[in-house]
Amino acid sequence: MVVDDSLTVRKITSRMLTRAGYHVVTATDGVDALEKLVDFTPDVMLLDIEMPRMDGFALARELRRDPKTHDMPIIMITSRTADKHREYAMQLGSIPILASLTRRMIVAEHRRFCGDT
C-alpha cells in the first residue's frame, strides 16, 4: 500500500511497483488507509509523514496497536531526513526513512522485509 497525499507520488510509486509485479493499493492519507485496511492487509506499507487528516506517524502508531497490522513492515517516505524524524520513525517500528525513491530501492526494501526473492 502506498499512502501519500501527493497524487504524483502515488502514481509514480504505484507504476514502479506494478511494473515490478506487485499489486498496489493507494490511499490519500492515514484515514483513507485505515478505511482500506478493513478489507485487506498489505504485505508492506510505503508511508508519507506529512499528510492531512492523519499523518504518517499517527497512522504508524495505529498500525502498531492493531494485532492484524502490528508486524507489517512500514517504509517511511519523506523529504524530511532530520535525525529526529528518523529516530521517531524507528521508535514506531518503521523501516528507516527514504528521502527519495527509486524503483530499485522500493523493490529491494520490500524483498528484504517480506522475504520475496
mmCIF file of N, CA and C in Angstrom:
data_model
loop_
_atom_site.group_PDB
_atom_site.id
_atom_site.type_symbol
_atom_site.label_atom_id
_atom_site.label_comp_id
_atom_site.label_asym_id
_atom_site.label_seq_id
_atom_site.Cartn_x
_atom_site.Cartn_y
_atom_site.Cartn_z
ATOM 1 N N MET A 1 0.844 -1.175 0.000
ATOM 2 C CA MET A 1 0.000 0.000 0.000
ATOM 3 C C MET A 1 0.889 1.239 0.000
ATOM 4 N N VAL A 2 0.537 2.191 -0.835
ATOM 5 C CA VAL A 2 1.234 3.466 -0.909
ATOM 6 C C VAL A 2 0.300 4.517 -0.321
ATOM 7 N N VAL A 3 0.743 5.188 0.748
ATOM 8 C CA VAL A 3 -0.070 6.207 1.415
ATOM 9 C C VAL A 3 0.657 7.543 1.303
ATOM 10 N N ASP A 4 0.105 8.437 0.495
ATOM 11 C CA ASP A 4 0.724 9.740 0.269
ATOM 12 C C ASP A 4 -0.342 10.700 -0.228
ATOM 13 N N ASP A 5 -0.312 11.936 0.244
ATOM 14 C CA ASP A 5 -1.303 12.913 -0.208
ATOM 15 C C ASP A 5 -0.979 13.483 -1.582
ATOM 16 N N SER A 6 0.212 13.226 -2.083
ATOM 17 C CA SER A 6 0.603 13.704 -3.408
ATOM 18 C C SER A 6 0.156 12.712 -4.482
ATOM 19 N N LEU A 7 -0.716 13.164 -5.363
ATOM 20 C CA LEU A 7 -1.168 12.312 -6.463
ATOM 21 C C LEU A 7 0.005 11.863 -7.319
ATOM 22 N N THR A 8 0.939 12.752 -7.558
ATOM 23 C CA THR A 8 2.108 12.422 -8.377
ATOM 24 C C THR A 8 2.919 11.302 -7.745
ATOM 25 N N VAL A 9 3.185 11.403 -6.456
ATOM 26 C CA VAL A 9 3.959 10.359 -5.763
ATOM 27 C C VAL A 9 3.204 9.034 -5.808
ATOM 28 N N ARG A 10 1.899 9.071 -5.558
ATOM 29 C CA ARG A 10 1.122 7.824 -5.612
ATOM 30 C C ARG A 10 1.188 7.186 -6.988
ATOM 31 N N LYS A 11 1.027 7.989 -8.038
ATOM 32 C CA LYS A 11 1.045 7.447 -9.397
ATOM 33 C C LYS A 11 2.411 6.882 -9.762
ATOM 34 N N ILE A 12 3.464 7.634 -9.511
ATOM 35 C CA ILE A 12 4.815 7.187 -9.891
ATOM 36 C C ILE A 12 5.209 5.936 -9.111
ATOM 37 N N THR A 13 4.990 5.959 -7.801
ATOM 38 C CA THR A 13 5.359 4.806 -6.973
ATOM 39 C C THR A 13 4.534 3.583 -7.352
ATOM 40 N N SER A 14 3.240 3.774 -7.565
ATOM 41 C CA SER A 14 2.382 2.651 -7.966
ATOM 42 C C SER A 14 2.819 2.070 -9.295
ATOM 43 N N ARG A 15 3.127 2.942 -10.229
ATOM 44 C CA ARG A 15 3.564 2.476 -11.543
ATOM 45 C C ARG A 15 4.860 1.658 -11.428
ATOM 46 N N MET A 16 5.813 2.149 -10.641
ATOM 47 C CA MET A 16 7.083 1.411 -10.468
ATOM 48 C C MET A 16 6.839 0.035 -9.865
ATOM 49 N N LEU A 17 6.017 -0.015 -8.829
ATOM 50 C CA LEU A 17 5.760 -1.289 -8.163
ATOM 51 C C LEU A 17 4.949 -2.240 -9.029
ATOM 52 N N THR A 18 3.984 -1.719 -9.751
ATOM 53 C CA THR A 18 3.181 -2.551 -10.650
ATOM 54 C C THR A 18 4.065 -3.169 -11.724
ATOM 55 N N ARG A 19 4.953 -2.377 -12.291
ATOM 56 C CA ARG A 19 5.877 -2.902 -13.303
ATOM 57 C C ARG A 19 6.810 -3.964 -12.736
ATOM 58 N N ALA A 20 7.068 -3.889 -11.433
ATOM 59 C CA ALA A 20 7.914 -4.900 -10.784
ATOM 60 C C ALA A 20 7.109 -6.139 -10.392
ATOM 61 N N GLY A 21 5.801 -6.128 -10.679
ATOM 62 C CA GLY A 21 4.984 -7.307 -10.437
ATOM 63 C C GLY A 21 4.160 -7.288 -9.161
ATOM 64 N N TYR A 22 4.077 -6.154 -8.497
ATOM 65 C CA TYR A 22 3.319 -6.057 -7.250
ATOM 66 C C TYR A 22 1.912 -5.527 -7.500
ATOM 67 N N HIS A 23 0.979 -5.996 -6.681
ATOM 68 C CA HIS A 23 -0.374 -5.442 -6.665
ATOM 69 C C HIS A 23 -0.337 -4.250 -5.715
ATOM 70 N N VAL A 24 -0.762 -3.074 -6.170
ATOM 71 C CA VAL A 24 -0.629 -1.852 -5.384
ATOM 72 C C VAL A 24 -1.996 -1.244 -5.107
ATOM 73 N N VAL A 25 -2.208 -0.896 -3.859
ATOM 74 C CA VAL A 25 -3.384 -0.147 -3.434
ATOM 75 C C VAL A 25 -2.865 1.171 -2.887
ATOM 76 N N THR A 26 -3.575 2.270 -3.166
ATOM 77 C CA THR A 26 -3.130 3.575 -2.693
ATOM 78 C C THR A 26 -4.161 4.186 -1.751
ATOM 79 N N ALA A 27 -3.661 5.110 -0.924
ATOM 80 C CA ALA A 27 -4.517 5.882 -0.025
ATOM 81 C C ALA A 27 -3.979 7.306 0.034
ATOM 82 N N THR A 28 -4.881 8.255 0.244
ATOM 83 C CA THR A 28 -4.500 9.666 0.211
ATOM 84 C C THR A 28 -3.995 10.199 1.541
ATOM 85 N N ASP A 29 -4.289 9.504 2.630
ATOM 86 C CA ASP A 29 -3.803 9.897 3.958
ATOM 87 C C ASP A 29 -4.074 8.754 4.926
ATOM 88 N N GLY A 30 -3.767 8.972 6.196
ATOM 89 C CA GLY A 30 -3.931 7.917 7.178
ATOM 90 C C GLY A 30 -5.358 7.446 7.354
ATOM 91 N N VAL A 31 -6.308 8.365 7.326
ATOM 92 C CA VAL A 31 -7.720 7.998 7.476
ATOM 93 C C VAL A 31 -8.158 7.111 6.318
ATOM 94 N N ASP A 32 -7.799 7.510 5.109
ATOM 95 C CA ASP A 32 -8.124 6.716 3.914
ATOM 96 C C ASP A 32 -7.492 5.331 4.009
ATOM 97 N N ALA A 33 -6.252 5.271 4.462
ATOM 98 C CA ALA A 33 -5.565 3.980 4.590
ATOM 99 C C ALA A 33 -6.276 3.072 5.584
ATOM 100 N N LEU A 34 -6.657 3.600 6.751
ATOM 101 C CA LEU A 34 -7.356 2.786 7.745
ATOM 102 C C LEU A 34 -8.676 2.251 7.201
ATOM 103 N N GLU A 35 -9.379 3.065 6.422
ATOM 104 C CA GLU A 35 -10.634 2.597 5.822
ATOM 105 C C GLU A 35 -10.379 1.446 4.854
ATOM 106 N N LYS A 36 -9.310 1.526 4.091
ATOM 107 C CA LYS A 36 -8.995 0.464 3.125
ATOM 108 C C LYS A 36 -8.458 -0.790 3.806
ATOM 109 N N LEU A 37 -7.856 -0.642 4.977
ATOM 110 C CA LEU A 37 -7.312 -1.791 5.700
ATOM 111 C C LEU A 37 -8.399 -2.682 6.288
ATOM 112 N N VAL A 38 -9.630 -2.233 6.282
ATOM 113 C CA VAL A 38 -10.743 -3.064 6.742
ATOM 114 C C VAL A 38 -10.899 -4.270 5.822
ATOM 115 N N ASP A 39 -10.635 -4.068 4.515
ATOM 116 C CA ASP A 39 -10.857 -5.112 3.516
ATOM 117 C C ASP A 39 -9.658 -5.999 3.238
ATOM 118 N N PHE A 40 -8.461 -5.541 3.562
ATOM 119 C CA PHE A 40 -7.276 -6.352 3.284
ATOM 120 C C PHE A 40 -6.096 -5.859 4.115
ATOM 121 N N THR A 41 -5.045 -6.677 4.161
ATOM 122 C CA THR A 41 -3.812 -6.297 4.846
ATOM 123 C C THR A 41 -2.676 -6.404 3.840
ATOM 124 N N PRO A 42 -2.018 -5.291 3.547
ATOM 125 C CA PRO A 42 -0.912 -5.335 2.582
ATOM 126 C C PRO A 42 0.325 -6.004 3.175
ATOM 127 N N ASP A 43 1.224 -6.437 2.309
ATOM 128 C CA ASP A 43 2.481 -7.027 2.755
ATOM 129 C C ASP A 43 3.413 -5.979 3.339
ATOM 130 N N VAL A 44 3.314 -4.755 2.812
ATOM 131 C CA VAL A 44 4.186 -3.662 3.238
ATOM 132 C C VAL A 44 3.459 -2.349 2.980
ATOM 133 N N MET A 45 3.806 -1.315 3.756
ATOM 134 C CA MET A 45 3.206 -0.001 3.550
ATOM 135 C C MET A 45 4.311 1.027 3.326
ATOM 136 N N LEU A 46 4.185 1.776 2.234
ATOM 137 C CA LEU A 46 5.051 2.919 1.959
ATOM 138 C C LEU A 46 4.262 4.131 2.416
ATOM 139 N N LEU A 47 4.806 4.879 3.360
ATOM 140 C CA LEU A 47 4.016 5.852 4.099
ATOM 141 C C LEU A 47 4.691 7.212 4.161
ATOM 142 N N ASP A 48 3.992 8.234 3.678
ATOM 143 C CA ASP A 48 4.453 9.614 3.802
ATOM 144 C C ASP A 48 4.242 10.064 5.246
ATOM 145 N N ILE A 49 5.052 11.017 5.698
ATOM 146 C CA ILE A 49 4.886 11.522 7.058
ATOM 147 C C ILE A 49 3.855 12.645 7.113
ATOM 148 N N GLU A 50 3.990 13.633 6.254
ATOM 149 C CA GLU A 50 3.133 14.814 6.325
ATOM 150 C C GLU A 50 1.937 14.682 5.379
ATOM 151 N N MET A 51 0.753 14.481 5.992
ATOM 152 C CA MET A 51 -0.480 14.352 5.224
ATOM 153 C C MET A 51 -1.607 14.994 6.022
ATOM 154 N N PRO A 52 -2.697 15.387 5.337
ATOM 155 C CA PRO A 52 -3.848 15.946 6.056
ATOM 156 C C PRO A 52 -4.612 14.852 6.810
ATOM 157 N N ARG A 53 -5.486 15.257 7.663
ATOM 158 C CA ARG A 53 -6.360 14.412 8.477
ATOM 159 C C ARG A 53 -5.602 13.511 9.438
ATOM 160 N N MET A 54 -4.754 12.623 8.956
ATOM 161 C CA MET A 54 -3.936 11.769 9.822
ATOM 162 C C MET A 54 -2.577 11.612 9.173
ATOM 163 N N ASP A 55 -1.536 12.067 9.868
ATOM 164 C CA ASP A 55 -0.200 11.991 9.283
ATOM 165 C C ASP A 55 0.385 10.589 9.410
ATOM 166 N N GLY A 56 1.550 10.396 8.830
ATOM 167 C CA GLY A 56 2.177 9.083 8.797
ATOM 168 C C GLY A 56 2.556 8.538 10.160
ATOM 169 N N PHE A 57 3.011 9.412 11.060
ATOM 170 C CA PHE A 57 3.361 8.953 12.402
ATOM 171 C C PHE A 57 2.124 8.455 13.142
ATOM 172 N N ALA A 58 1.017 9.183 13.038
ATOM 173 C CA ALA A 58 -0.227 8.762 13.699
ATOM 174 C C ALA A 58 -0.723 7.437 13.116
ATOM 175 N N LEU A 59 -0.644 7.287 11.802
ATOM 176 C CA LEU A 59 -1.052 6.030 11.180
ATOM 177 C C LEU A 59 -0.158 4.883 11.645
ATOM 178 N N ALA A 60 1.144 5.108 11.692
ATOM 179 C CA ALA A 60 2.070 4.055 12.151
ATOM 180 C C ALA A 60 1.741 3.627 13.579
ATOM 181 N N ARG A 61 1.412 4.589 14.455
ATOM 182 C CA ARG A 61 1.030 4.234 15.829
ATOM 183 C C ARG A 61 -0.216 3.352 15.830
ATOM 184 N N GLU A 62 -1.208 3.699 15.004
ATOM 185 C CA GLU A 62 -2.433 2.897 14.912
ATOM 186 C C GLU A 62 -2.129 1.488 14.400
ATOM 187 N N LEU A 63 -1.279 1.395 13.409
ATOM 188 C CA LEU A 63 -0.928 0.088 12.845
ATOM 189 C C LEU A 63 -0.235 -0.791 13.871
ATOM 190 N N ARG A 64 0.600 -0.217 14.700
ATOM 191 C CA ARG A 64 1.318 -0.995 15.715
ATOM 192 C C ARG A 64 0.406 -1.455 16.843
ATOM 193 N N ARG A 65 -0.699 -0.756 17.065
ATOM 194 C CA ARG A 65 -1.659 -1.138 18.108
ATOM 195 C C ARG A 65 -2.554 -2.296 17.682
ATOM 196 N N ASP A 66 -2.725 -2.470 16.391
ATOM 197 C CA ASP A 66 -3.654 -3.481 15.857
ATOM 198 C C ASP A 66 -2.903 -4.790 15.623
ATOM 199 N N PRO A 67 -3.330 -5.885 16.256
ATOM 200 C CA PRO A 67 -2.637 -7.166 16.070
ATOM 201 C C PRO A 67 -2.550 -7.596 14.600
ATOM 202 N N LYS A 68 -3.545 -7.195 13.800
ATOM 203 C CA LYS A 68 -3.568 -7.568 12.376
ATOM 204 C C LYS A 68 -2.429 -6.910 11.596
ATOM 205 N N THR A 69 -2.022 -5.706 12.001
ATOM 206 C CA THR A 69 -1.000 -4.963 11.258
ATOM 207 C C THR A 69 0.257 -4.687 12.088
ATOM 208 N N HIS A 70 0.294 -5.218 13.291
ATOM 209 C CA HIS A 70 1.404 -4.931 14.202
ATOM 210 C C HIS A 70 2.777 -5.216 13.606
ATOM 211 N N ASP A 71 2.900 -6.306 12.884
ATOM 212 C CA ASP A 71 4.202 -6.713 12.337
ATOM 213 C C ASP A 71 4.401 -6.325 10.873
ATOM 214 N N MET A 72 3.442 -5.618 10.296
ATOM 215 C CA MET A 72 3.555 -5.228 8.890
ATOM 216 C C MET A 72 4.721 -4.249 8.711
ATOM 217 N N PRO A 73 5.609 -4.503 7.763
ATOM 218 C CA PRO A 73 6.700 -3.551 7.512
ATOM 219 C C PRO A 73 6.169 -2.203 7.022
ATOM 220 N N ILE A 74 6.740 -1.137 7.559
ATOM 221 C CA ILE A 74 6.391 0.221 7.153
ATOM 222 C C ILE A 74 7.656 0.909 6.683
ATOM 223 N N ILE A 75 7.611 1.455 5.489
ATOM 224 C CA ILE A 75 8.724 2.234 4.956
ATOM 225 C C ILE A 75 8.261 3.682 4.908
ATOM 226 N N MET A 76 8.904 4.537 5.686
ATOM 227 C CA MET A 76 8.550 5.960 5.689
ATOM 228 C C MET A 76 9.187 6.641 4.484
ATOM 229 N N ILE A 77 8.377 7.428 3.782
ATOM 230 C CA ILE A 77 8.840 8.160 2.602
ATOM 231 C C ILE A 77 8.604 9.639 2.854
ATOM 232 N N THR A 78 9.659 10.425 2.823
ATOM 233 C CA THR A 78 9.506 11.851 3.052
ATOM 234 C C THR A 78 10.738 12.603 2.607
ATOM 235 N N SER A 79 10.569 13.888 2.412
ATOM 236 C CA SER A 79 11.727 14.730 2.119
ATOM 237 C C SER A 79 12.417 15.133 3.420
ATOM 238 N N ARG A 80 11.771 14.893 4.541
ATOM 239 C CA ARG A 80 12.354 15.231 5.844
ATOM 240 C C ARG A 80 13.326 14.137 6.255
ATOM 241 N N THR A 81 14.570 14.500 6.403
ATOM 242 C CA THR A 81 15.576 13.497 6.748
ATOM 243 C C THR A 81 16.305 13.826 8.046
ATOM 244 N N ALA A 82 15.745 14.721 8.848
ATOM 245 C CA ALA A 82 16.372 15.076 10.122
ATOM 246 C C ALA A 82 16.433 13.853 11.027
ATOM 247 N N ASP A 83 17.456 13.814 11.853
ATOM 248 C CA ASP A 83 17.630 12.682 12.765
ATOM 249 C C ASP A 83 16.405 12.459 13.647
ATOM 250 N N LYS A 84 15.750 13.558 14.094
ATOM 251 C CA LYS A 84 14.593 13.388 14.977
ATOM 252 C C LYS A 84 13.462 12.645 14.272
ATOM 253 N N HIS A 85 13.263 12.889 12.967
ATOM 254 C CA HIS A 85 12.227 12.173 12.217
ATOM 255 C C HIS A 85 12.603 10.707 12.051
ATOM 256 N N ARG A 86 13.853 10.462 11.713
ATOM 257 C CA ARG A 86 14.334 9.090 11.538
ATOM 258 C C ARG A 86 14.217 8.303 12.854
ATOM 259 N N GLU A 87 14.640 8.911 13.954
ATOM 260 C CA GLU A 87 14.587 8.237 15.254
ATOM 261 C C GLU A 87 13.151 7.933 15.670
ATOM 262 N N TYR A 88 12.244 8.898 15.472
ATOM 263 C CA TYR A 88 10.854 8.667 15.840
ATOM 264 C C TYR A 88 10.230 7.573 14.978
ATOM 265 N N ALA A 89 10.544 7.580 13.699
ATOM 266 C CA ALA A 89 10.038 6.536 12.802
ATOM 267 C C ALA A 89 10.512 5.161 13.268
ATOM 268 N N MET A 90 11.760 5.070 13.659
ATOM 269 C CA MET A 90 12.299 3.787 14.111
ATOM 270 C C MET A 90 11.676 3.369 15.448
ATOM 271 N N GLN A 91 11.375 4.335 16.323
ATOM 272 C CA GLN A 91 10.696 4.011 17.580
ATOM 273 C C GLN A 91 9.321 3.401 17.322
ATOM 274 N N LEU A 92 8.695 3.835 16.241
ATOM 275 C CA LEU A 92 7.381 3.298 15.867
ATOM 276 C C LEU A 92 7.498 1.969 15.130
ATOM 277 N N GLY A 93 8.715 1.484 14.967
ATOM 278 C CA GLY A 93 8.908 0.204 14.314
ATOM 279 C C GLY A 93 8.872 0.278 12.808
ATOM 280 N N SER A 94 9.179 1.445 12.257
ATOM 281 C CA SER A 94 9.189 1.541 10.797
ATOM 282 C C SER A 94 10.602 1.369 10.277
ATOM 283 N N ILE A 95 10.680 1.086 9.013
ATOM 284 C CA ILE A 95 11.943 0.975 8.320
ATOM 285 C C ILE A 95 12.473 2.392 8.138
ATOM 286 N N PRO A 96 13.753 2.587 8.211
ATOM 287 C CA PRO A 96 14.300 3.943 8.102
ATOM 288 C C PRO A 96 13.733 4.737 6.928
ATOM 289 N N ILE A 97 13.643 6.017 7.146
ATOM 290 C CA ILE A 97 13.068 6.946 6.186
ATOM 291 C C ILE A 97 13.883 6.996 4.902
ATOM 292 N N LEU A 98 13.171 6.962 3.780
ATOM 293 C CA LEU A 98 13.786 7.118 2.472
ATOM 294 C C LEU A 98 13.440 8.504 1.951
ATOM 295 N N ALA A 99 14.446 9.303 1.679
ATOM 296 C CA ALA A 99 14.193 10.675 1.243
ATOM 297 C C ALA A 99 13.762 10.740 -0.212
ATOM 298 N N SER A 100 14.315 9.929 -1.045
ATOM 299 C CA SER A 100 13.890 9.882 -2.440
ATOM 300 C C SER A 100 13.884 8.429 -2.870
ATOM 301 N N LEU A 101 12.935 8.089 -3.681
ATOM 302 C CA LEU A 101 12.749 6.687 -4.046
ATOM 303 C C LEU A 101 13.196 6.393 -5.462
ATOM 304 N N THR A 102 13.712 5.210 -5.620
ATOM 305 C CA THR A 102 13.928 4.665 -6.950
ATOM 306 C C THR A 102 13.237 3.308 -6.957
ATOM 307 N N ARG A 103 12.920 2.840 -8.116
ATOM 308 C CA ARG A 103 12.269 1.523 -8.230
ATOM 309 C C ARG A 103 13.112 0.467 -7.537
ATOM 310 N N ARG A 104 14.402 0.506 -7.749
ATOM 311 C CA ARG A 104 15.299 -0.487 -7.160
ATOM 312 C C ARG A 104 15.233 -0.454 -5.633
ATOM 313 N N MET A 105 15.186 0.757 -5.048
ATOM 314 C CA MET A 105 15.127 0.882 -3.594
ATOM 315 C C MET A 105 13.843 0.295 -3.035
ATOM 316 N N ILE A 106 12.719 0.613 -3.661
ATOM 317 C CA ILE A 106 11.434 0.128 -3.170
ATOM 318 C C ILE A 106 11.378 -1.391 -3.233
ATOM 319 N N VAL A 107 11.732 -1.950 -4.348
ATOM 320 C CA VAL A 107 11.679 -3.400 -4.523
ATOM 321 C C VAL A 107 12.663 -4.088 -3.571
ATOM 322 N N ALA A 108 13.851 -3.536 -3.420
ATOM 323 C CA ALA A 108 14.845 -4.133 -2.521
ATOM 324 C C ALA A 108 14.364 -4.129 -1.074
ATOM 325 N N GLU A 109 13.778 -3.025 -0.623
ATOM 326 C CA GLU A 109 13.273 -2.951 0.748
ATOM 327 C C GLU A 109 12.126 -3.933 0.954
ATOM 328 N N HIS A 110 11.228 -4.030 -0.008
ATOM 329 C CA HIS A 110 10.118 -4.971 0.118
ATOM 330 C C HIS A 110 10.641 -6.403 0.220
ATOM 331 N N ARG A 111 11.561 -6.760 -0.639
ATOM 332 C CA ARG A 111 12.097 -8.119 -0.623
ATOM 333 C C ARG A 111 12.849 -8.402 0.666
ATOM 334 N N ARG A 112 13.570 -7.429 1.154
ATOM 335 C CA ARG A 112 14.351 -7.622 2.380
ATOM 336 C C ARG A 112 13.450 -7.896 3.572
ATOM 337 N N PHE A 113 12.329 -7.174 3.656
ATOM 338 C CA PHE A 113 11.479 -7.299 4.835
ATOM 339 C C PHE A 113 10.329 -8.278 4.679
ATOM 340 N N CYS A 114 10.025 -8.663 3.470
ATOM 341 C CA CYS A 114 8.921 -9.615 3.264
ATOM 342 C C CYS A 114 9.397 -10.974 2.792
ATOM 343 N N GLY A 115 10.687 -11.102 2.539
ATOM 344 C CA GLY A 115 11.233 -12.385 2.179
ATOM 345 C C GLY A 115 11.004 -12.815 0.747
ATOM 346 N N ASP A 116 10.554 -11.917 -0.123
ATOM 347 C CA ASP A 116 10.358 -12.279 -1.530
ATOM 348 C C ASP A 116 11.695 -12.404 -2.216
ATOM 349 N N THR A 117 11.770 -13.287 -3.190
ATOM 350 C CA THR A 117 13.010 -13.458 -3.944
ATOM 351 C C THR A 117 12.813 -13.085 -5.378
#
